[in-house]
Short mmCIF file of C-alpha atoms and ligand atoms in Angstrom, two decimals:
data_model
loop_
_atom_site.label_atom_id
_atom_site.label_comp_id
_atom_site.label_asym_id
_atom_site.label_seq_id
_atom_site.Cartn_x
_atom_site.Cartn_y
_atom_site.Cartn_z
CA MET A 555 21.69 188.10 88.78
CA LYS A 556 21.76 191.65 90.13
CA ILE A 557 24.05 192.72 92.91
CA LEU A 558 23.37 195.54 95.27
CA THR A 559 26.70 196.74 96.83
CA ILE A 560 26.54 198.67 100.08
CA ILE A 561 29.59 200.80 100.85
CA GLY A 562 30.11 203.77 103.11
CA ALA A 563 33.72 204.04 104.38
CA ARG A 564 37.04 204.68 102.87
CA PRO A 565 38.41 201.04 102.86
CA GLN A 566 35.06 199.83 101.41
CA PHE A 567 35.40 202.05 98.44
CA ILE A 568 38.81 200.57 97.67
CA LYS A 569 37.73 196.98 98.11
CA ALA A 570 34.54 197.43 96.11
CA ALA A 571 36.39 199.03 93.27
CA ALA A 572 38.45 195.82 92.73
CA VAL A 573 35.38 193.61 92.80
CA SER A 574 33.31 195.93 90.57
CA ARG A 575 35.91 195.62 87.94
CA GLN A 576 35.76 191.80 87.94
CA LEU A 577 31.87 191.89 88.07
CA LYS A 578 31.93 194.09 84.94
CA THR A 579 34.36 191.62 83.11
CA ASN A 580 31.84 188.88 84.01
CA ASN A 581 28.87 190.90 82.87
CA ILE A 582 27.18 190.94 86.31
CA PRO A 583 25.07 194.02 86.88
CA GLU A 584 25.87 195.94 90.04
CA ILE A 585 23.99 198.83 91.69
CA ILE A 586 26.08 200.77 94.19
CA VAL A 587 24.69 202.34 97.42
CA HIS A 588 26.90 204.76 99.29
CA THR A 589 25.49 205.04 102.70
CA GLY A 590 27.39 208.37 103.34
CA GLN A 591 29.08 207.08 106.48
CA HIS A 592 32.38 208.76 105.50
CA PHE A 593 31.25 212.15 104.33
CA ASP A 594 34.47 214.08 104.43
CA ASP A 595 35.07 215.60 101.10
CA ASN A 596 38.84 215.10 101.45
CA MET A 597 38.36 211.41 101.73
CA SER A 598 35.29 210.10 99.75
CA LYS A 599 35.70 212.43 96.73
CA ILE A 600 39.31 211.81 96.24
CA PHE A 601 38.73 208.03 96.34
CA PHE A 602 35.84 207.99 93.82
CA ASP A 603 37.89 210.17 91.50
CA GLU A 604 41.15 208.36 91.79
CA MET A 605 39.87 204.86 91.82
CA ASP A 606 37.69 205.19 88.82
CA ILE A 607 34.90 203.74 90.84
CA PRO A 608 31.56 204.30 89.17
CA LEU A 609 29.76 206.90 91.10
CA PRO A 610 27.22 205.35 93.43
CA ASN A 611 23.72 204.97 91.99
CA TYR A 612 22.27 205.96 95.50
CA ASN A 613 23.66 208.12 98.40
CA LEU A 614 21.87 207.83 101.72
CA ASN A 615 23.72 210.62 103.26
CA VAL A 616 23.62 209.10 106.72
CA HIS A 617 26.54 210.31 108.97
CA SER A 618 27.55 212.11 112.16
CA LEU A 619 25.10 210.14 114.24
CA SER A 620 25.40 207.62 117.19
CA HIS A 621 25.77 204.01 116.33
CA GLY A 622 22.11 203.26 116.82
CA ALA A 623 20.78 206.16 114.95
CA MET A 624 23.14 205.70 112.03
CA THR A 625 22.55 202.02 111.69
CA GLY A 626 18.77 202.60 111.98
CA ARG A 627 18.57 205.20 109.25
CA MET A 628 20.77 203.17 107.05
CA LEU A 629 18.54 200.11 107.51
CA GLU A 630 15.51 202.22 106.62
CA GLY A 631 17.22 203.59 103.49
CA ILE A 632 18.63 200.33 102.25
CA GLU A 633 15.20 198.57 102.77
CA GLN A 634 13.57 201.06 100.42
CA ILE A 635 16.27 200.56 97.73
CA ILE A 636 15.88 196.75 98.06
CA ILE A 637 12.16 197.19 97.47
CA SER A 638 12.68 199.21 94.31
CA GLU A 639 15.77 197.44 92.89
CA LYS A 640 14.91 193.86 93.79
CA PRO A 641 18.55 192.61 93.81
CA THR A 642 19.32 188.90 93.77
CA LEU A 643 22.33 189.46 96.24
CA VAL A 644 23.40 192.13 98.58
CA MET A 645 27.16 192.47 99.00
CA VAL A 646 28.79 194.03 102.01
CA TYR A 647 32.37 194.65 102.98
CA GLY A 648 34.26 194.62 106.16
CA ASP A 649 32.90 195.66 109.55
CA THR A 650 31.25 199.15 109.48
CA ASN A 651 27.76 200.21 110.49
CA SER A 652 27.04 200.23 106.71
CA THR A 653 28.10 196.56 106.56
CA LEU A 654 25.73 195.55 109.34
CA ALA A 655 22.80 197.65 108.05
CA GLY A 656 23.12 196.30 104.53
CA ALA A 657 23.23 192.69 105.74
CA LEU A 658 20.34 193.11 108.13
CA ALA A 659 18.14 194.96 105.73
CA ALA A 660 18.69 192.20 103.15
CA VAL A 661 18.24 189.14 105.30
CA LYS A 662 14.92 190.59 106.71
CA MET A 663 13.73 190.90 103.21
CA HIS A 664 14.93 187.35 102.28
CA VAL A 665 17.64 188.56 99.97
CA SER A 666 20.92 186.58 100.24
CA VAL A 667 23.89 188.39 101.65
CA ALA A 668 27.46 188.01 100.52
CA HIS A 669 30.14 189.22 103.08
CA VAL A 670 33.59 190.11 101.72
CA GLU A 671 36.20 189.88 104.52
CA ALA A 672 34.25 187.30 106.50
CA GLY A 673 35.46 185.43 109.51
CA LEU A 674 37.82 188.00 110.91
CA ARG A 675 37.79 188.40 114.63
CA SER A 676 39.61 190.52 117.23
CA PHE A 677 37.77 188.73 120.06
CA ASN A 678 37.27 192.12 121.57
CA LEU A 679 33.46 192.89 121.73
CA GLU A 680 34.03 196.41 122.89
CA MET A 681 35.05 197.28 119.32
CA PRO A 682 31.97 198.23 117.35
CA GLU A 683 33.66 196.69 114.30
CA GLU A 684 33.73 193.14 116.07
CA VAL A 685 29.97 193.36 116.78
CA ASN A 686 29.33 194.33 113.11
CA ARG A 687 31.46 191.50 111.71
CA ILE A 688 29.93 188.69 113.99
CA LEU A 689 26.36 189.71 113.20
CA THR A 690 26.96 190.27 109.47
CA ASP A 691 28.72 186.85 109.19
CA ARG A 692 25.76 185.05 110.96
CA VAL A 693 23.14 186.40 108.56
CA SER A 694 25.31 185.98 105.38
CA SER A 695 24.87 183.13 102.95
CA HIS A 696 28.20 183.56 101.21
CA LEU A 697 31.20 184.16 103.33
CA PHE A 698 34.27 185.29 101.48
CA CYS A 699 37.13 184.67 103.83
CA PRO A 700 40.56 186.41 103.14
CA THR A 701 42.59 184.03 105.14
CA GLN A 702 42.98 180.57 106.46
CA ALA A 703 42.67 181.90 110.03
CA SER A 704 39.24 183.51 109.16
CA VAL A 705 37.90 180.28 107.91
CA GLN A 706 39.03 178.61 111.16
CA ASN A 707 37.24 181.32 113.22
CA LEU A 708 33.95 180.60 111.50
CA LEU A 709 34.29 176.79 111.84
CA ALA A 710 35.07 177.31 115.53
CA GLU A 711 31.96 179.23 115.95
CA GLY A 712 29.84 176.44 114.39
CA PHE A 713 29.39 178.05 110.99
CA GLY A 714 29.94 174.52 109.47
CA ASN A 715 26.38 173.75 110.82
CA PHE A 716 24.69 176.81 109.45
CA ASN A 717 23.09 177.36 106.12
CA CYS A 718 25.83 179.21 104.42
CA ARG A 719 28.85 178.66 102.15
CA ILE A 720 32.33 179.48 103.29
CA GLU A 721 34.84 180.31 100.54
CA ILE A 722 38.51 181.10 100.91
CA THR A 723 39.06 183.85 98.28
CA GLY A 724 42.20 185.71 99.55
CA ASP A 725 42.09 189.28 100.38
CA VAL A 726 40.84 191.92 97.94
CA MET A 727 43.17 194.53 99.57
CA GLN A 728 46.14 192.75 97.93
CA ASP A 729 44.42 192.99 94.50
CA VAL A 730 44.01 196.64 95.05
CA ALA A 731 47.57 197.31 96.36
CA LEU A 732 49.04 195.42 93.30
CA TYR A 733 46.85 197.19 90.82
CA TYR A 734 47.23 200.77 92.14
CA GLY A 735 50.75 200.21 93.42
CA ALA A 736 51.84 199.70 89.79
CA LYS A 737 50.46 203.17 88.87
CA SER A 738 51.20 205.21 91.99
CA ALA A 739 54.70 206.40 91.02
CA GLU A 740 53.25 208.22 87.95
CA ARG A 741 50.18 209.52 89.85
CA SER A 742 51.63 210.78 93.05
CA LYS A 743 54.53 213.22 93.83
CA ILE A 744 53.86 213.31 97.61
CA LEU A 745 57.45 212.43 98.61
CA SER A 746 58.99 215.19 96.59
CA ASN A 747 56.11 217.72 97.07
CA LEU A 748 56.31 217.45 100.81
CA LYS A 749 59.98 217.00 100.79
CA ILE A 750 59.80 213.82 102.83
CA ASN A 751 63.33 212.25 103.06
CA SER A 752 64.13 208.77 103.93
CA PRO A 753 64.26 207.26 106.42
CA PHE A 754 60.77 208.01 107.70
CA ALA A 755 58.13 206.17 109.65
CA LEU A 756 54.53 206.25 108.36
CA ALA A 757 51.90 206.36 111.11
CA THR A 758 48.09 206.43 111.28
CA PHE A 759 45.68 206.11 114.11
CA HIS A 760 41.92 206.69 114.03
CA ARG A 761 40.31 203.71 115.88
CA GLN A 762 37.75 204.72 118.46
CA GLU A 763 39.23 202.46 121.14
CA ASN A 764 42.34 204.53 120.87
CA THR A 765 41.21 208.01 120.06
CA ASP A 766 38.32 208.06 122.55
CA ASP A 767 40.56 206.93 125.43
CA PRO A 768 42.59 209.93 126.67
CA ALA A 769 45.43 207.76 128.14
CA LYS A 770 45.81 205.77 124.94
CA LEU A 771 45.65 208.75 122.73
CA LYS A 772 48.21 210.49 124.77
CA GLY A 773 50.46 207.36 124.88
CA ILE A 774 50.38 207.12 121.05
CA VAL A 775 51.11 210.79 120.46
CA GLU A 776 53.91 210.75 123.02
CA ALA A 777 55.51 207.69 121.50
CA LEU A 778 55.27 209.18 118.04
CA ASN A 779 56.73 212.46 119.25
CA GLU A 780 59.69 210.45 120.70
CA ILE A 781 60.23 208.44 117.56
CA HIS A 782 60.08 211.59 115.57
CA ARG A 783 63.28 212.76 117.40
CA LYS A 784 65.13 209.87 115.79
CA MET A 785 63.35 209.41 112.51
CA GLU A 786 60.77 211.57 110.78
CA VAL A 787 57.25 210.38 111.62
CA VAL A 788 54.67 211.36 108.92
CA VAL A 789 50.99 211.02 109.95
CA PRO A 790 48.06 211.55 107.64
CA ILE A 791 45.64 212.51 110.29
CA HIS A 792 41.93 211.96 110.39
CA PRO A 793 40.04 215.19 111.16
CA ARG A 794 38.19 213.64 113.95
CA THR A 795 41.45 212.42 115.52
CA GLU A 796 42.94 215.84 115.15
CA GLY A 797 39.98 217.41 116.80
CA LEU A 798 40.27 215.08 119.81
CA ILE A 799 43.94 215.79 120.21
CA LYS A 800 43.33 219.50 120.25
CA SER A 801 40.45 219.22 122.62
CA MET A 802 42.65 217.37 125.13
CA GLY A 803 45.45 219.93 124.76
CA ILE A 804 47.93 217.24 123.72
CA ILE A 805 51.04 218.59 121.89
CA THR A 806 52.16 216.87 118.70
CA ASP A 807 55.69 217.22 117.38
CA PHE A 808 55.55 214.72 114.61
CA ARG A 809 54.69 215.73 111.02
CA LYS A 810 50.94 215.90 110.47
CA ILE A 811 49.58 215.92 106.98
CA PRO A 812 45.88 215.92 105.83
CA PRO A 813 44.43 212.55 104.89
CA VAL A 814 45.90 211.48 101.70
CA GLY A 815 44.59 209.88 98.42
CA TYR A 816 45.27 206.28 97.79
CA PHE A 817 48.11 206.79 95.24
CA ASP A 818 49.84 209.01 97.87
CA MET A 819 49.41 206.35 100.40
CA MET A 820 50.98 203.86 98.13
CA GLU A 821 54.01 206.09 97.57
CA LEU A 822 54.23 206.76 101.37
CA LEU A 823 54.17 202.99 101.89
CA LYS A 824 56.89 202.31 99.30
CA GLY A 825 59.08 205.16 100.67
CA CYS A 826 58.84 204.45 104.41
CA SER A 827 61.06 202.41 106.59
CA LEU A 828 58.33 201.21 108.97
CA VAL A 829 54.58 201.53 109.58
CA LEU A 830 52.97 202.29 112.91
CA THR A 831 49.15 202.02 112.81
CA ASP A 832 45.88 201.01 114.34
CA SER A 833 44.27 200.40 111.05
CA GLY A 834 43.46 197.02 109.83
CA GLY A 835 44.03 197.84 106.16
CA LEU A 836 47.40 199.49 106.61
CA GLN A 837 48.87 196.51 108.55
CA LYS A 838 48.41 194.42 105.39
CA GLU A 839 49.49 197.19 103.03
CA ALA A 840 52.78 197.41 104.96
CA PHE A 841 53.27 193.70 104.26
CA PHE A 842 52.29 194.05 100.64
CA PHE A 843 55.05 196.67 100.21
CA GLY A 844 57.63 194.75 102.12
CA LYS A 845 57.54 196.81 105.26
CA CYS A 846 57.43 195.85 109.02
CA CYS A 847 54.57 197.16 111.14
CA VAL A 848 53.90 198.00 114.73
CA THR A 849 50.19 197.68 115.40
CA MET A 850 49.18 200.03 118.19
CA ARG A 851 46.46 197.74 119.54
CA GLN A 852 46.12 194.76 121.83
CA GLU A 853 44.96 192.39 119.19
CA THR A 854 44.74 192.09 115.38
CA GLU A 855 42.42 190.31 113.05
CA TRP A 856 45.49 189.66 110.73
CA VAL A 857 47.19 187.19 113.06
CA GLU A 858 49.32 185.57 110.23
CA LEU A 859 51.31 188.81 110.05
CA VAL A 860 52.23 188.54 113.65
CA GLU A 861 52.88 184.84 113.42
CA HIS A 862 55.37 185.32 110.51
CA GLY A 863 57.17 188.26 112.33
CA PHE A 864 56.11 190.96 110.05
CA ASN A 865 53.94 192.72 112.57
CA LEU A 866 54.24 193.39 116.26
CA LEU A 867 51.49 194.31 118.52
CA ALA A 868 51.98 197.13 120.91
CA TYR A 869 49.68 198.20 123.63
CA PRO A 870 48.89 201.95 123.01
CA GLU A 871 51.14 203.21 125.64
CA LYS A 872 54.32 205.31 125.16
CA GLU A 873 57.05 202.88 126.37
CA THR A 874 55.47 199.82 124.78
CA ILE A 875 55.22 201.41 121.38
CA LEU A 876 58.86 202.73 121.69
CA ARG A 877 60.06 199.25 122.55
CA ALA A 878 58.24 197.83 119.59
CA TRP A 879 59.55 200.36 117.19
CA GLU A 880 63.07 199.58 118.36
CA GLN A 881 62.48 195.88 117.93
CA MET A 882 61.05 196.27 114.42
CA ILE A 883 63.11 198.95 112.84
CA ASN A 884 66.09 196.61 112.19
CA ARG A 885 64.13 193.50 111.40
CA LYS A 886 64.48 192.25 107.85
CA PRO A 887 62.09 189.35 107.30
CA ASN A 888 61.59 187.61 103.96
CA PHE A 889 58.33 188.92 102.60
CA ASN A 890 58.19 186.40 99.82
CA ILE A 891 55.23 184.37 101.06
CA ASP A 892 51.58 184.14 99.91
CA LEU A 893 49.32 184.94 102.86
CA TYR A 894 46.51 186.75 100.98
CA GLY A 895 45.98 185.06 97.65
CA ASN A 896 48.47 187.04 95.53
CA GLY A 897 45.90 189.52 94.09
CA LYS A 898 43.31 187.03 92.73
CA ALA A 899 40.66 187.54 95.38
CA SER A 900 38.18 189.67 93.42
CA GLU A 901 38.47 187.49 90.44
CA ARG A 902 37.62 184.50 92.63
CA ILE A 903 34.61 186.33 94.15
CA ALA A 904 33.26 187.29 90.77
CA LYS A 905 33.65 183.79 89.33
CA TYR A 906 31.83 182.37 92.34
CA ILE A 907 28.99 184.80 91.99
CA LYS A 908 28.79 183.97 88.28
CA SER A 909 28.43 180.34 89.15
CA LEU A 910 25.42 180.83 91.40
N1 UDP B 795 44.07 205.45 103.77
C1 UDP B 795 44.42 206.36 102.72
N2 UDP B 795 44.62 207.62 103.06
C2 UDP B 795 44.67 208.04 104.40
C3 UDP B 795 44.49 207.05 105.40
C4 UDP B 795 44.15 205.71 105.03
O1 UDP B 795 44.45 206.07 101.59
O2 UDP B 795 44.95 209.19 104.74
C5 UDP B 795 43.78 204.06 103.25
C6 UDP B 795 44.81 203.05 103.79
O3 UDP B 795 45.92 202.94 102.88
C7 UDP B 795 44.00 201.75 103.76
C8 UDP B 795 42.63 202.35 104.12
O4 UDP B 795 42.56 203.70 103.81
O5 UDP B 795 43.86 201.16 102.44
C9 UDP B 795 42.45 202.09 105.62
O6 UDP B 795 41.63 202.89 106.12
P1 UDP B 795 41.33 203.17 107.63
O7 UDP B 795 42.69 203.18 108.27
O8 UDP B 795 40.44 204.30 107.76
O9 UDP B 795 40.50 201.82 108.12
P2 UDP B 795 40.66 200.34 108.53
O10 UDP B 795 41.69 199.71 107.73
O11 UDP B 795 41.15 200.38 110.04
O12 UDP B 795 39.29 199.69 108.43
#
């Protein structure tokens, strides 16, 4: 057994770290390929250092290209690595171009694909992530589903008739949040360093469907500016998003900080009163740390959070976001419920692979 792991974006580094630890415990050799999709030093380097993730064995350095060019170059590079490394299994995570390129390169060379975070759907094909997920799932032999809803999505699409195995493992993000959340108070002083006083709201937005649509971007910024008048809003801002805001001449009043390392993020999550985000990962992390969330999107892949009242969807428009914030800020749901496997997902994944 030899695993070839393909990662390239921030959340994938985090998820792969949890699984890598368990693969090691089970003596399963792993080669890591960093496609280079996230190249900003502020993000990737912090993550590799902080997370104790073994440095990738390969770095393809593919970034800053259109979807087609990026995926194409990754495909080419991954294919060469498959030829020289001869892995038994290629593991991909989530829904990025790196995910799709890894899956496609492998299946064309008759190497089995395992997809972590399989079966998630937003049912919005305009999202590049949705296209990546659907295609990756379809060519994967091993589908590691984080939730019951994701299993149902696959079955509804006929995956029960395909030559693949569907396994409900729980969500590796919860493993990661528990593991690093226990260490973050020692490792991060962000709340005192930045003199962030409670109560504050933690907000992030970076999704193309929001940032590349001037009306939505303006709506989000205006809503956060308004909330900031009532409660400090802290936004670790992606450089790409910041560039777009500047180029559109939109004024921000809320508190912008550079993208933060994961331990800092854990401390921000523990300290905040509420999360507003368009990130998939952060919606769940809010739940893991017992915080309500407003998701500034029309749909979410993490439907169980909405069903149980932990999360409220808000169309990215000023008034809608403000109403959602008002509704959620005083909500006190009981967070004591197992929706994501209680931190055992990566262990289940490694045991499954060991049994192959
Ligand atoms: N994250 C972080 N620092 C930041 C922004 C995000 O550590 O400045 C973490 C966040 O906690 C989550 C992950 O990165 O675990 C989510 O990344 P992102 O929002 O880029 O992607 P998505 O979840 O939408 O795929």
